Tab-separated table of C-alpha atoms in Angstrom:
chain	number	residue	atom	x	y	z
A	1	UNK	CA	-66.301	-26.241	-46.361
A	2	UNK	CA	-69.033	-25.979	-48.676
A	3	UNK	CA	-71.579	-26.495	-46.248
A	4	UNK	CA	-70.634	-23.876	-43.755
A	5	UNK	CA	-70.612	-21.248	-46.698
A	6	UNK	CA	-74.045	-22.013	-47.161
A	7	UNK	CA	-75.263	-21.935	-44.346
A	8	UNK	CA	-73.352	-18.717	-43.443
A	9	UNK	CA	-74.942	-17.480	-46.587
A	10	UNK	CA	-78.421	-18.292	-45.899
A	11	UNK	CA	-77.987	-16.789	-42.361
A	12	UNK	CA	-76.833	-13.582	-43.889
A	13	UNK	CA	-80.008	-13.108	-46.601
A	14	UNK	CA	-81.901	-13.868	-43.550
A	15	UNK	CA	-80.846	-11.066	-41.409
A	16	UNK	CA	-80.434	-8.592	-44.264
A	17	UNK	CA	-84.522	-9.565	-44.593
A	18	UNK	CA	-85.008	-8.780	-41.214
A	19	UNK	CA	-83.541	-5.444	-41.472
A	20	UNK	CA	-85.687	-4.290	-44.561
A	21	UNK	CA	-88.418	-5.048	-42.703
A	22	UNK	CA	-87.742	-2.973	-39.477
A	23	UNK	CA	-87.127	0.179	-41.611
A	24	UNK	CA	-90.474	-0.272	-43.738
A	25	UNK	CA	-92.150	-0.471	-40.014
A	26	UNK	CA	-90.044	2.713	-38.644
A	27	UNK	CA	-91.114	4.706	-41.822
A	28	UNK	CA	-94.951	3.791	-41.765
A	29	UNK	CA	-94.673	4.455	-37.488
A	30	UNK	CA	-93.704	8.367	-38.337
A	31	UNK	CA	-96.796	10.324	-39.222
A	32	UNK	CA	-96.477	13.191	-41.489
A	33	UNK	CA	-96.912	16.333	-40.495
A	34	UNK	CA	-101.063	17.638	-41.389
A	35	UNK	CA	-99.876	20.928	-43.339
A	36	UNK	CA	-96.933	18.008	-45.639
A	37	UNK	CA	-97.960	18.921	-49.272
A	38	UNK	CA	-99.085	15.436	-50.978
A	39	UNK	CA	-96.026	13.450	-52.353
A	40	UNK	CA	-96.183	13.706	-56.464
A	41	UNK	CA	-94.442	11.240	-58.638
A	42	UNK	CA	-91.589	12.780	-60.728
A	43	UNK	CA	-92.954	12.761	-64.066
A	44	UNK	CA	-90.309	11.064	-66.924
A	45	UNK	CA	-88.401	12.980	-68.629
A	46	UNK	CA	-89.168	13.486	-71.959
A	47	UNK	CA	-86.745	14.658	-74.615
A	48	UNK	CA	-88.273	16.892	-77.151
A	49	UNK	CA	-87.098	19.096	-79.694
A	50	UNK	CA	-87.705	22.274	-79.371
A	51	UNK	CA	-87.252	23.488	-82.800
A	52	UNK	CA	-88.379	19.821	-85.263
A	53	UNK	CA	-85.329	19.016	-88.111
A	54	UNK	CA	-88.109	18.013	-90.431
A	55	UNK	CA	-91.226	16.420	-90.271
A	56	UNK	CA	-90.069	12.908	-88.716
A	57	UNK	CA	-91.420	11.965	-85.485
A	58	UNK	CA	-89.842	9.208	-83.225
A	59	UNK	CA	-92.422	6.684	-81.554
A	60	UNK	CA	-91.495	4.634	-78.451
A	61	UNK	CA	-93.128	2.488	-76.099
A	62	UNK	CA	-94.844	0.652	-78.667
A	63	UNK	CA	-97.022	-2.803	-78.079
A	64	UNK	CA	-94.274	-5.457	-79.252
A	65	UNK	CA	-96.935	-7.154	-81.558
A	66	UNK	CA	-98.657	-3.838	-83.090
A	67	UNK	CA	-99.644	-3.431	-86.723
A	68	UNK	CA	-98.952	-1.155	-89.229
A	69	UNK	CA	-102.356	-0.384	-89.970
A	70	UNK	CA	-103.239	0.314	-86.156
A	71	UNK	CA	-100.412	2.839	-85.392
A	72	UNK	CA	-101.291	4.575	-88.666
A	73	UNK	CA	-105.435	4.853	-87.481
A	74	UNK	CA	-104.047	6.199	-84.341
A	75	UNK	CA	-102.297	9.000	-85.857
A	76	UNK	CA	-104.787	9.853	-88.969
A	77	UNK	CA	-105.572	12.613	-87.642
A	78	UNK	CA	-102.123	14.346	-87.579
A	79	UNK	CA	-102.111	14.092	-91.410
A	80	UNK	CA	-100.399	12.195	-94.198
A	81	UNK	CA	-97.782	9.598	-92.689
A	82	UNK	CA	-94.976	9.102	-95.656
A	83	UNK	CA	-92.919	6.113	-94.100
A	84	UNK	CA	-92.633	4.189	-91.269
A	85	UNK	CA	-88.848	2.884	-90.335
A	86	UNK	CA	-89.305	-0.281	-87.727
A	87	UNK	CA	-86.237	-0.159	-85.760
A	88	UNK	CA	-85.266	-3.797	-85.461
A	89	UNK	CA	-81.890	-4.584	-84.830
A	90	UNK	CA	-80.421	-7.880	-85.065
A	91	UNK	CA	-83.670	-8.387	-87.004
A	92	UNK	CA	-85.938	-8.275	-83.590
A	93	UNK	CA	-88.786	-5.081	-82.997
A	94	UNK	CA	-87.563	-3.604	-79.941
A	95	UNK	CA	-91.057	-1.387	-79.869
A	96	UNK	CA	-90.044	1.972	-81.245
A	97	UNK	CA	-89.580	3.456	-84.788
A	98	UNK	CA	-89.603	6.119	-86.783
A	99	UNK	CA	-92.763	8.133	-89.026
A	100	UNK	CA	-92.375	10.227	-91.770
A	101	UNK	CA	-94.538	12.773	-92.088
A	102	UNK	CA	-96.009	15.171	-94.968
A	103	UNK	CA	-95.174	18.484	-93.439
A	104	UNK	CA	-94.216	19.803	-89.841
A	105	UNK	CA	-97.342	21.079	-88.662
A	106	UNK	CA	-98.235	16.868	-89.132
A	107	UNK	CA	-95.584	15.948	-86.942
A	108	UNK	CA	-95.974	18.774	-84.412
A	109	UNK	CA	-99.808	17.310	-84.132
A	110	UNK	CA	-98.628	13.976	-83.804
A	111	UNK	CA	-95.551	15.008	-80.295
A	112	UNK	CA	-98.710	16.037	-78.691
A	113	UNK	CA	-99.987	12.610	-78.626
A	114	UNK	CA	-97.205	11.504	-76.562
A	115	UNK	CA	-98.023	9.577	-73.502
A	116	UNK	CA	-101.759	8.568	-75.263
A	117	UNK	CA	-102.348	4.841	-75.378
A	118	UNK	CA	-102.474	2.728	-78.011
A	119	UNK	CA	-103.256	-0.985	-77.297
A	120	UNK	CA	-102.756	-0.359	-73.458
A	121	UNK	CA	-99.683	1.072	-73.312
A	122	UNK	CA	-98.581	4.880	-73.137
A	123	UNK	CA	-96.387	5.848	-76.047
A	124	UNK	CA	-93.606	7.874	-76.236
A	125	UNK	CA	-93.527	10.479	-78.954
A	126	UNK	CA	-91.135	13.577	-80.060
A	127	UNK	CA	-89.724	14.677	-82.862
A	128	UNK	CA	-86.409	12.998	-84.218
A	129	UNK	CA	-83.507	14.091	-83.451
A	130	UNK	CA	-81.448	14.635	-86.564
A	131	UNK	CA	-78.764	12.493	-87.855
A	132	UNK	CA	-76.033	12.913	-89.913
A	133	UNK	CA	-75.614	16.341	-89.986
A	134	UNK	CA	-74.028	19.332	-87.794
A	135	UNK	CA	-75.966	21.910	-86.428
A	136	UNK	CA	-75.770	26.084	-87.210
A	137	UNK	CA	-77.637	28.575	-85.022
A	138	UNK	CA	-79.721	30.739	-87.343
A	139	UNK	CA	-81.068	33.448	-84.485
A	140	UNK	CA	-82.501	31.301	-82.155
A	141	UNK	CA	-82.841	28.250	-83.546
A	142	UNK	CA	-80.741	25.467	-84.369
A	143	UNK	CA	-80.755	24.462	-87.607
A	144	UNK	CA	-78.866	21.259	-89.137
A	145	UNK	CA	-77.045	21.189	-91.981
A	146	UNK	CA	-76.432	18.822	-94.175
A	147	UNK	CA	-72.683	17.291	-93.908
A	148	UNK	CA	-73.283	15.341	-97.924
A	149	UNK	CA	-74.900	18.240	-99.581
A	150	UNK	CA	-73.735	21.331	-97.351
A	151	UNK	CA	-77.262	22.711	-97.120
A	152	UNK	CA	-78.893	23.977	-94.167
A	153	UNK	CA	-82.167	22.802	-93.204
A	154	UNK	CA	-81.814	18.979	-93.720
A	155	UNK	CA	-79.155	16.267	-92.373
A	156	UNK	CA	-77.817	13.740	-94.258
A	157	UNK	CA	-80.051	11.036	-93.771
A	158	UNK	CA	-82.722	13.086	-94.983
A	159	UNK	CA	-80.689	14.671	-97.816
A	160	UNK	CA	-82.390	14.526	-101.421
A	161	UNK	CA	-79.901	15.403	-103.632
A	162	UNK	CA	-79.296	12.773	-106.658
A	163	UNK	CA	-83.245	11.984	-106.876
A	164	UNK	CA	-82.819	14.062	-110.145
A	165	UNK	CA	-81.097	12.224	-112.794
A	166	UNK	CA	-79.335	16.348	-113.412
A	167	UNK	CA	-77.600	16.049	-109.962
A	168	UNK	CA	-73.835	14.841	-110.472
A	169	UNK	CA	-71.305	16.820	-108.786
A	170	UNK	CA	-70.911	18.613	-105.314
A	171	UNK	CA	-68.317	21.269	-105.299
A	172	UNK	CA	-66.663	21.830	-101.923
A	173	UNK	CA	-65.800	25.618	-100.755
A	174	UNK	CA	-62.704	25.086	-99.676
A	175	UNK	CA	-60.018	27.422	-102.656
A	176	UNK	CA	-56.117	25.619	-101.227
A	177	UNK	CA	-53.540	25.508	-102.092
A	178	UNK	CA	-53.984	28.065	-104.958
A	179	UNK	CA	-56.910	30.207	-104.783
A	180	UNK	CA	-59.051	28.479	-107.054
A	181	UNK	CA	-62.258	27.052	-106.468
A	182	UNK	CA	-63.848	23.436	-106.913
A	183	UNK	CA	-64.331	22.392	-110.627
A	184	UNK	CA	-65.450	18.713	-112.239
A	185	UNK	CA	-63.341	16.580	-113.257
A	186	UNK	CA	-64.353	13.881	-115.378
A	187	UNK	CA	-62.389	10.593	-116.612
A	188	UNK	CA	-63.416	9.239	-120.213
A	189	UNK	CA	-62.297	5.522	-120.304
A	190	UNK	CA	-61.801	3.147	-123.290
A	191	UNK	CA	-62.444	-0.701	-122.866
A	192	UNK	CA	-62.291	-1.618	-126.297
A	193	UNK	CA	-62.830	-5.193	-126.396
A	194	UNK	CA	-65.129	-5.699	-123.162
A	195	UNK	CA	-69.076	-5.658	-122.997
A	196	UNK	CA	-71.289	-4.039	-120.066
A	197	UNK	CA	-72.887	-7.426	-119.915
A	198	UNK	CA	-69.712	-8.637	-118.390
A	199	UNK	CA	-70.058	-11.916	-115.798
A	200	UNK	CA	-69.149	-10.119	-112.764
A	201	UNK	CA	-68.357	-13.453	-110.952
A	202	UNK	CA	-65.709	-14.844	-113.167
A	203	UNK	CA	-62.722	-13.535	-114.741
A	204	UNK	CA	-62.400	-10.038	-115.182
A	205	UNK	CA	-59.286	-10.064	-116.992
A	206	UNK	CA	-60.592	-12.185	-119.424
A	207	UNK	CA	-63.722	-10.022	-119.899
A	208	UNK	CA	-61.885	-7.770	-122.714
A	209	UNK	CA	-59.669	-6.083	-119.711
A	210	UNK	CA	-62.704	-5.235	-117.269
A	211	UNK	CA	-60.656	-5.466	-114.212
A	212	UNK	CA	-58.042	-2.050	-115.887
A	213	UNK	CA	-61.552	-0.191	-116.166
A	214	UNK	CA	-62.497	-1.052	-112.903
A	215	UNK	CA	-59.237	0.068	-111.330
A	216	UNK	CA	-59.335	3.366	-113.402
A	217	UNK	CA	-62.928	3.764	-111.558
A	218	UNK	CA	-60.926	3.429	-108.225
A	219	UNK	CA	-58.140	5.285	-108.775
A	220	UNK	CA	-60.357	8.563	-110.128
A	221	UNK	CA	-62.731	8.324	-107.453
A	222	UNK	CA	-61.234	6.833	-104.009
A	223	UNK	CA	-58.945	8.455	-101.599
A	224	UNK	CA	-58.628	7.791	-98.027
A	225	UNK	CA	-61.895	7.445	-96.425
A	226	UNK	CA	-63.745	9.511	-98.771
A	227	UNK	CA	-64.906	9.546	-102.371
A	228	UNK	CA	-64.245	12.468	-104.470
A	229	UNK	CA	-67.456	14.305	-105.080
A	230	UNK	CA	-66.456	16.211	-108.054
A	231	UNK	CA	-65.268	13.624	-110.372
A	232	UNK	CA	-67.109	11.431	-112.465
A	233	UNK	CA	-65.753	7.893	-114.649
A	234	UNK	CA	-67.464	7.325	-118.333
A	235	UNK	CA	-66.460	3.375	-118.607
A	236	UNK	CA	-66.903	2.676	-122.537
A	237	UNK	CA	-67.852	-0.662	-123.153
A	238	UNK	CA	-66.407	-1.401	-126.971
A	239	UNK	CA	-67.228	-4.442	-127.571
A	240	UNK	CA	-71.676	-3.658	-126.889
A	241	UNK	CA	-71.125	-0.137	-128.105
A	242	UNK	CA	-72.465	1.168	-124.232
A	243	UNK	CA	-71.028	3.255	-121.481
A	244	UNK	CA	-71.689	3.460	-117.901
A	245	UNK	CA	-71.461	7.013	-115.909
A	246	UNK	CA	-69.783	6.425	-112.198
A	247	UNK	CA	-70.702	9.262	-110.056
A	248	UNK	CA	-68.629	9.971	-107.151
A	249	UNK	CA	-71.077	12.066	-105.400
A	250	UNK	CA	-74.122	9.462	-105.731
A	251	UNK	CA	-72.480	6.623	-105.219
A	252	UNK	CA	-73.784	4.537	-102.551
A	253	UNK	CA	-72.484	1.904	-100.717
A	254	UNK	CA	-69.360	1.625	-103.180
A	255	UNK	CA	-65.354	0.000	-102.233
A	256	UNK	CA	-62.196	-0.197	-104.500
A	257	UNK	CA	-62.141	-3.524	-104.395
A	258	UNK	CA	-63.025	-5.166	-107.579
A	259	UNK	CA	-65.521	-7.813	-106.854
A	260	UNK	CA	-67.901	-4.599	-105.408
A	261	UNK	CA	-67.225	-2.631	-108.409
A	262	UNK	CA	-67.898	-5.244	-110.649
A	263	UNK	CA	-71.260	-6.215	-109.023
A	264	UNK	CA	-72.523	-2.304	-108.330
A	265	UNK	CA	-70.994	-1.729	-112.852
A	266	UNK	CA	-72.887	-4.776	-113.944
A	267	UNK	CA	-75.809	-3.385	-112.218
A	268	UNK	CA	-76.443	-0.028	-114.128
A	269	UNK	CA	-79.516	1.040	-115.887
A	270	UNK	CA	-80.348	2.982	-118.020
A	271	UNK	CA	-80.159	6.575	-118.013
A	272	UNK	CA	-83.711	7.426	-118.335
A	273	UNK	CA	-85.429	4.278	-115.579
A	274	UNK	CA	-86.082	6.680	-112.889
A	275	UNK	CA	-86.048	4.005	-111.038
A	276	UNK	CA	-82.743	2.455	-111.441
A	277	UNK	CA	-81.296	6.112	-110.585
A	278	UNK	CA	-83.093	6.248	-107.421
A	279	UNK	CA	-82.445	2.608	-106.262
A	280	UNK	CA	-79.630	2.634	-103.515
A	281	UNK	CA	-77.930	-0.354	-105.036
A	282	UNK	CA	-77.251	1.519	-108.532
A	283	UNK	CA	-77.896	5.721	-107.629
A	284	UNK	CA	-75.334	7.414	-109.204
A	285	UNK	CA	-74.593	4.651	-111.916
A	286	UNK	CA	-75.798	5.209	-115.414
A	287	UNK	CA	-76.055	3.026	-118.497
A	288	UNK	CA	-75.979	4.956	-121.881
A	289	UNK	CA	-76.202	4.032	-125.165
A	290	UNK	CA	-72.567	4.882	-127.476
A	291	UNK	CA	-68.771	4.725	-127.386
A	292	UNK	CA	-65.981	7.178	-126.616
A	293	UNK	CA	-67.276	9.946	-128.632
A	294	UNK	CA	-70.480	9.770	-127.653
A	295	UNK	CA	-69.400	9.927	-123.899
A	296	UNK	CA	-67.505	12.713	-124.811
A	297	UNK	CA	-70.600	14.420	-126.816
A	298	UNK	CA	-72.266	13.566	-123.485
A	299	UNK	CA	-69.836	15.046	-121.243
A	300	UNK	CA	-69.313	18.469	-123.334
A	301	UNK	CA	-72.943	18.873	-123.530
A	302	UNK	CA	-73.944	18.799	-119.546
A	303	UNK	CA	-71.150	21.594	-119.489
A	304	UNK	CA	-71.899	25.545	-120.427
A	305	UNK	CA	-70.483	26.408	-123.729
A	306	UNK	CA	-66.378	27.097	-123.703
A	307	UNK	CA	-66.348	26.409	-119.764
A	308	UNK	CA	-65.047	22.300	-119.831
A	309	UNK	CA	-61.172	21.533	-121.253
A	310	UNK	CA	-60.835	18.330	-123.085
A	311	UNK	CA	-57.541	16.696	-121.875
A	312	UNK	CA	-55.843	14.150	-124.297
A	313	UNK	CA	-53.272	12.230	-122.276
A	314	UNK	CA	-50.030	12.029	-124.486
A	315	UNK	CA	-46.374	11.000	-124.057
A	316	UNK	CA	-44.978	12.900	-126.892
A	317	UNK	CA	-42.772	15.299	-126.578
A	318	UNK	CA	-44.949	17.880	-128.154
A	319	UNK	CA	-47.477	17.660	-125.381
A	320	UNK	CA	-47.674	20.326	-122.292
A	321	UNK	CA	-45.908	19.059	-119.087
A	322	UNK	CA	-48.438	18.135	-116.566
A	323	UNK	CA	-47.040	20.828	-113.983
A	324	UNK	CA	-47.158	23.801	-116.910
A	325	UNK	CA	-50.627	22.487	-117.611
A	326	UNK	CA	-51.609	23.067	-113.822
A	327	UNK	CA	-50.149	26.733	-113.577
A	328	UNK	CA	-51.469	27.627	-116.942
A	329	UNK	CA	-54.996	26.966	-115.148
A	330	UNK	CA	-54.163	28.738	-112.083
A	331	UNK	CA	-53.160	31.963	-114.075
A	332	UNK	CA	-56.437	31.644	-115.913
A	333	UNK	CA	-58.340	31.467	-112.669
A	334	UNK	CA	-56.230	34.088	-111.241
A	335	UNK	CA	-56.820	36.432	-114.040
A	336	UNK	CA	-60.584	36.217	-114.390
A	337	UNK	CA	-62.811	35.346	-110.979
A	338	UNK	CA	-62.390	32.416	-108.464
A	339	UNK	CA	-65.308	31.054	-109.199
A	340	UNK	CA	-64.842	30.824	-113.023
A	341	UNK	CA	-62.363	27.645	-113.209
A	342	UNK	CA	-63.229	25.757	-116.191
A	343	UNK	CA	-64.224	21.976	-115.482
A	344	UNK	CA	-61.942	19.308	-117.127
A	345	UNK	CA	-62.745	16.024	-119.223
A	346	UNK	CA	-60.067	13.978	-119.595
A	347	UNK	CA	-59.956	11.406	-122.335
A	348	UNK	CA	-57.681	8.032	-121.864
A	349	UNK	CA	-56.473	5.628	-124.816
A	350	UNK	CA	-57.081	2.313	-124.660
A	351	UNK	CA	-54.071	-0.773	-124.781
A	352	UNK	CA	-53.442	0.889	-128.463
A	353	UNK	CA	-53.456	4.417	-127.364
A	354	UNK	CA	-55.741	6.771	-128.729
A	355	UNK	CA	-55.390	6.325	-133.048
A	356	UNK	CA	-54.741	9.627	-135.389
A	357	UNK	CA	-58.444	9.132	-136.244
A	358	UNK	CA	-59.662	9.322	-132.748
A	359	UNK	CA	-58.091	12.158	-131.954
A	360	UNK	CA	-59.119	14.091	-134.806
A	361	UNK	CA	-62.566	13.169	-133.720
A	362	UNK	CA	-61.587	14.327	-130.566
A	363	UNK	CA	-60.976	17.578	-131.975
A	364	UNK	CA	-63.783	18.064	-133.637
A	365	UNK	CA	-66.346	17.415	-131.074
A	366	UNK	CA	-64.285	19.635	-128.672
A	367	UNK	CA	-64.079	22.480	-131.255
A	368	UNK	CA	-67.925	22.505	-131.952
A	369	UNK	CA	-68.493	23.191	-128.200
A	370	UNK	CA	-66.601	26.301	-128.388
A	371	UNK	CA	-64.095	24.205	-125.607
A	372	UNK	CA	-60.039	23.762	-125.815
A	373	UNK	CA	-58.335	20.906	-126.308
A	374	UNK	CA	-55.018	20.253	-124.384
A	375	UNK	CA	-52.380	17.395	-125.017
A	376	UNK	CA	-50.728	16.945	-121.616
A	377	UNK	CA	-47.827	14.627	-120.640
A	378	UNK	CA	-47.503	12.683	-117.594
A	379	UNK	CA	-43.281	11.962	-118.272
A	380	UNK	CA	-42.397	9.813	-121.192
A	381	UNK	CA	-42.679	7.026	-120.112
A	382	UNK	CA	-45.761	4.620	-120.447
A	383	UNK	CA	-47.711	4.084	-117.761
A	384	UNK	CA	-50.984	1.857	-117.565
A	385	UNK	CA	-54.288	3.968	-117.885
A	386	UNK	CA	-55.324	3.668	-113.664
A	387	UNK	CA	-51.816	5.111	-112.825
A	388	UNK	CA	-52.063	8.023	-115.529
A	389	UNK	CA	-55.115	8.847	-113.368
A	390	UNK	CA	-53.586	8.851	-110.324
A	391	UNK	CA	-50.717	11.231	-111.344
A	392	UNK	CA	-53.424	13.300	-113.088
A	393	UNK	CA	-55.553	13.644	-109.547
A	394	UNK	CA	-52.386	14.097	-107.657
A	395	UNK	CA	-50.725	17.120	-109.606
A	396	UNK	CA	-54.178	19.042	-109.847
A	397	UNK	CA	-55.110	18.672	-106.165
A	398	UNK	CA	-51.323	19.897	-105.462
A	399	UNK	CA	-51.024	22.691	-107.974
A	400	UNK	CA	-55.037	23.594	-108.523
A	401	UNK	CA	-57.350	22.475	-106.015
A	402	UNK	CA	-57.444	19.892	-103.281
A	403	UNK	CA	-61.023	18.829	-101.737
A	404	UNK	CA	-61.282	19.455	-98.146
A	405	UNK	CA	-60.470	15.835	-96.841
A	406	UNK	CA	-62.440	14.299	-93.680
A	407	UNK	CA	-60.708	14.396	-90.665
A	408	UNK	CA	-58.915	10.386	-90.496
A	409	UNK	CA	-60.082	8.160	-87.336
A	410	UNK	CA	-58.731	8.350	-84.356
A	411	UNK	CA	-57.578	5.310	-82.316
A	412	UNK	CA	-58.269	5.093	-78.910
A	413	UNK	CA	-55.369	3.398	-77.315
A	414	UNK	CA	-53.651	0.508	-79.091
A	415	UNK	CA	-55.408	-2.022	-76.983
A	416	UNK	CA	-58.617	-1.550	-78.912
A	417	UNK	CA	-57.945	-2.177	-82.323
A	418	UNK	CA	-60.094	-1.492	-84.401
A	419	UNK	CA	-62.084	0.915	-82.346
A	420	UNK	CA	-61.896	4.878	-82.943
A	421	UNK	CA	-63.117	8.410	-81.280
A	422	UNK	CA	-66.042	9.386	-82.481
A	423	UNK	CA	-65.904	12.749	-83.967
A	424	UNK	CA	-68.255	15.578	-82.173
């Protein structure tokens, strides 16, 4: 009954009391021996790096109710503190964070604080492990690298690359299937009767044709689980005479869907605001002043005279086969060095196609940077402008050069959906 399981219980905390307090008495009865060396308390352990990714010191241990300008008088004296990074998740301070500091030496003064007080309590400080990138032993010492970038000495998080408005393509190392090396590819699209100050809530489609641009965007720079870091998208917006410059290697934050490309596109600024290219809402996304040929004047420009190829997509029968196209670069690469392969710019037509006039212009600007201009044809048949860019990715990374892809998640068992192996 209920009654005899509690009192059966109660009995049983009793006697387990009873016992405790026979041992305590046994141990206190035994005397040590005289020559015993004092007992010492372990010290805790405490995990620092020996060799500091970067001047960013991790602070633990921290009063819950302490103040920015306390914790920054505390550590004055270890020099110029950047940033602070509260660690708060689910939007409470759990007492630990993260400083930035001006240098090393800085954060190496500021570990040797660790286990000082501040506000009564003994804080834990060492230098932050680094995230987001792999490690490489250089001699001795273990040195990340970054896995964005591919440069040793930084991880990702950390990474700097795209706070200059010049930094718009990362070229992988990897030379399959062909032997030639990473090049740019960039995607010069037409939207002749939208505006870039489309509503991005409401109906794409009847925005002058927004939603084809914004599918174009997808299809040149999404694959599985990665974005392609050497391609870029010039959206030309016809109807405000603008175009905005999508960079796959900047992009932050960024899905294929089209209610987040619409929203990040409708974003942009321009060009020149230092501070709309460094925001992580809109880095990588450009606004420029212009239509198709001044993309293209744009384009041909950031590229060394003679090494871009202007690509006019054409269904005639006078225009190159895709796949002849693709060997014809391989044999140029081939023939000269590995590292020599010219980058491409690819220029799309709009619903109309791309008119005589246009492509004379075309011409012209292409001549005048001392680059070639190559009519290529996807089949004859006519094919809307996102899947002309999706054949055109495909047949270069099978015949040119493919990206080294990440390695795809792996499941754990298929009674965790959803969840995946981390990768080491």
């Amino acid at each position: 009954s209920t009654a005899e399981y509690g009192g059966k219980r109660g009995e049983n905390m009793g006697q387990t009391k009873r016992r405790r307090e026979r041992l305590a008495a046994a141990a206190t009865a035994i005397p040590a021996p005289e020559d015993a060396p004092p007992v010492q308390k372990k010290p805790r352990a405490h995990a620092i790096s020996a060799i500091p990714a970067g001047p960013r010191v991790f602070v633990g241990n921290m009063p819950r109710n302490i103040e920015e300008d306390a914790l920054r008088e505390f550590f004055s004296t270890c020099g110029d503190i950047l940033d602070i990074t509260w660690q708060q998740p689910n939007g409470e301070f759990k007492g630990c964070g993260y400083l930035q500091f001006a240098d090393i030496p800085s954060a190496t003064a500021a570990v040797e604080l660790h286990s000082n007080k501040l506000w009564g309590r003994n804080l834990t400080v060492s230098f932050a492990k680094p995230r987001g990138g792999s490690k490489v032993s250089v001699g001795a010492d273990d040195v990340p690298t970054c896995k964005h970038c591919g440069v040793v000495g930084h991880a990702a998080k950390s990474c700097t690359f795209g706070d200059n408005p010049a930094d718009r393509f990362l070229k992988c190392k990897s030379t399959f299937p062909a032997g030639c090396s990473c090049f740019h590819r960039r995607f010069i699209v037409p939207l002749r009767r939208a505006s870039h100050g489309f509503e991005a809530t409401g109906s794409l489609r009847d925005e002058g044709r927004v939603d084809v641009g914004l599918r174009c965007v997808s299809s040149a720079l999404f694959r599985s689980q990665s974005l392609r870091h050497n391609t870029q998208v010039l959206l030309c917006f016809g109807a405000s005479n603008k175009y905005v410059e999508v960079n796959g290697s900047l992009v932050r934050d960024l899905r294929p869907d089209e209610a987040n490309l619409a929203t990040s596109i409708r974003s942009a600024e321009p060009w020149d605001s230092e501070v709309g290219w460094r925001s992580k809402e809109t880095r990588g996304i450009a606004l420029h002043d212009g239509g198709v040929m001044q993309a293209l004047n744009h384009a041909l420009s950031n590229e060394p005279q003679g090494q871009a190829k202007v690509v006019l997509l054409d269904s005639s029968s006078s225009a190159i086969p895709v796949e002849k196209f693709c060997r014809g670069l391989v044999s140029e690469t081939s023939a000269a060095e590995p590292s020599s392969n010219s980058n491409l710019i690819v220029v799309l037509g709009d619903d109309r196609g791309i008119s005589t006039e246009a492509e004379a212009e075309v011409e012209r600007l292409t001549l005048k940077h001392g680059s070639v201009l190559h009519r290529v044809s996807l089949g004859g048949d006519v094919l809307f402008a996102s899947h002309c860019i999706v054949l055109l990715q495909h047949y270069l990374d099978k015949h040119v050069h493919q990206c080294t892809s990440p390695e795809p998640r792996r499941y754990k068992s298929s009674q965790t959906p959803g969840r995946y192996l981390k990768h080491k």
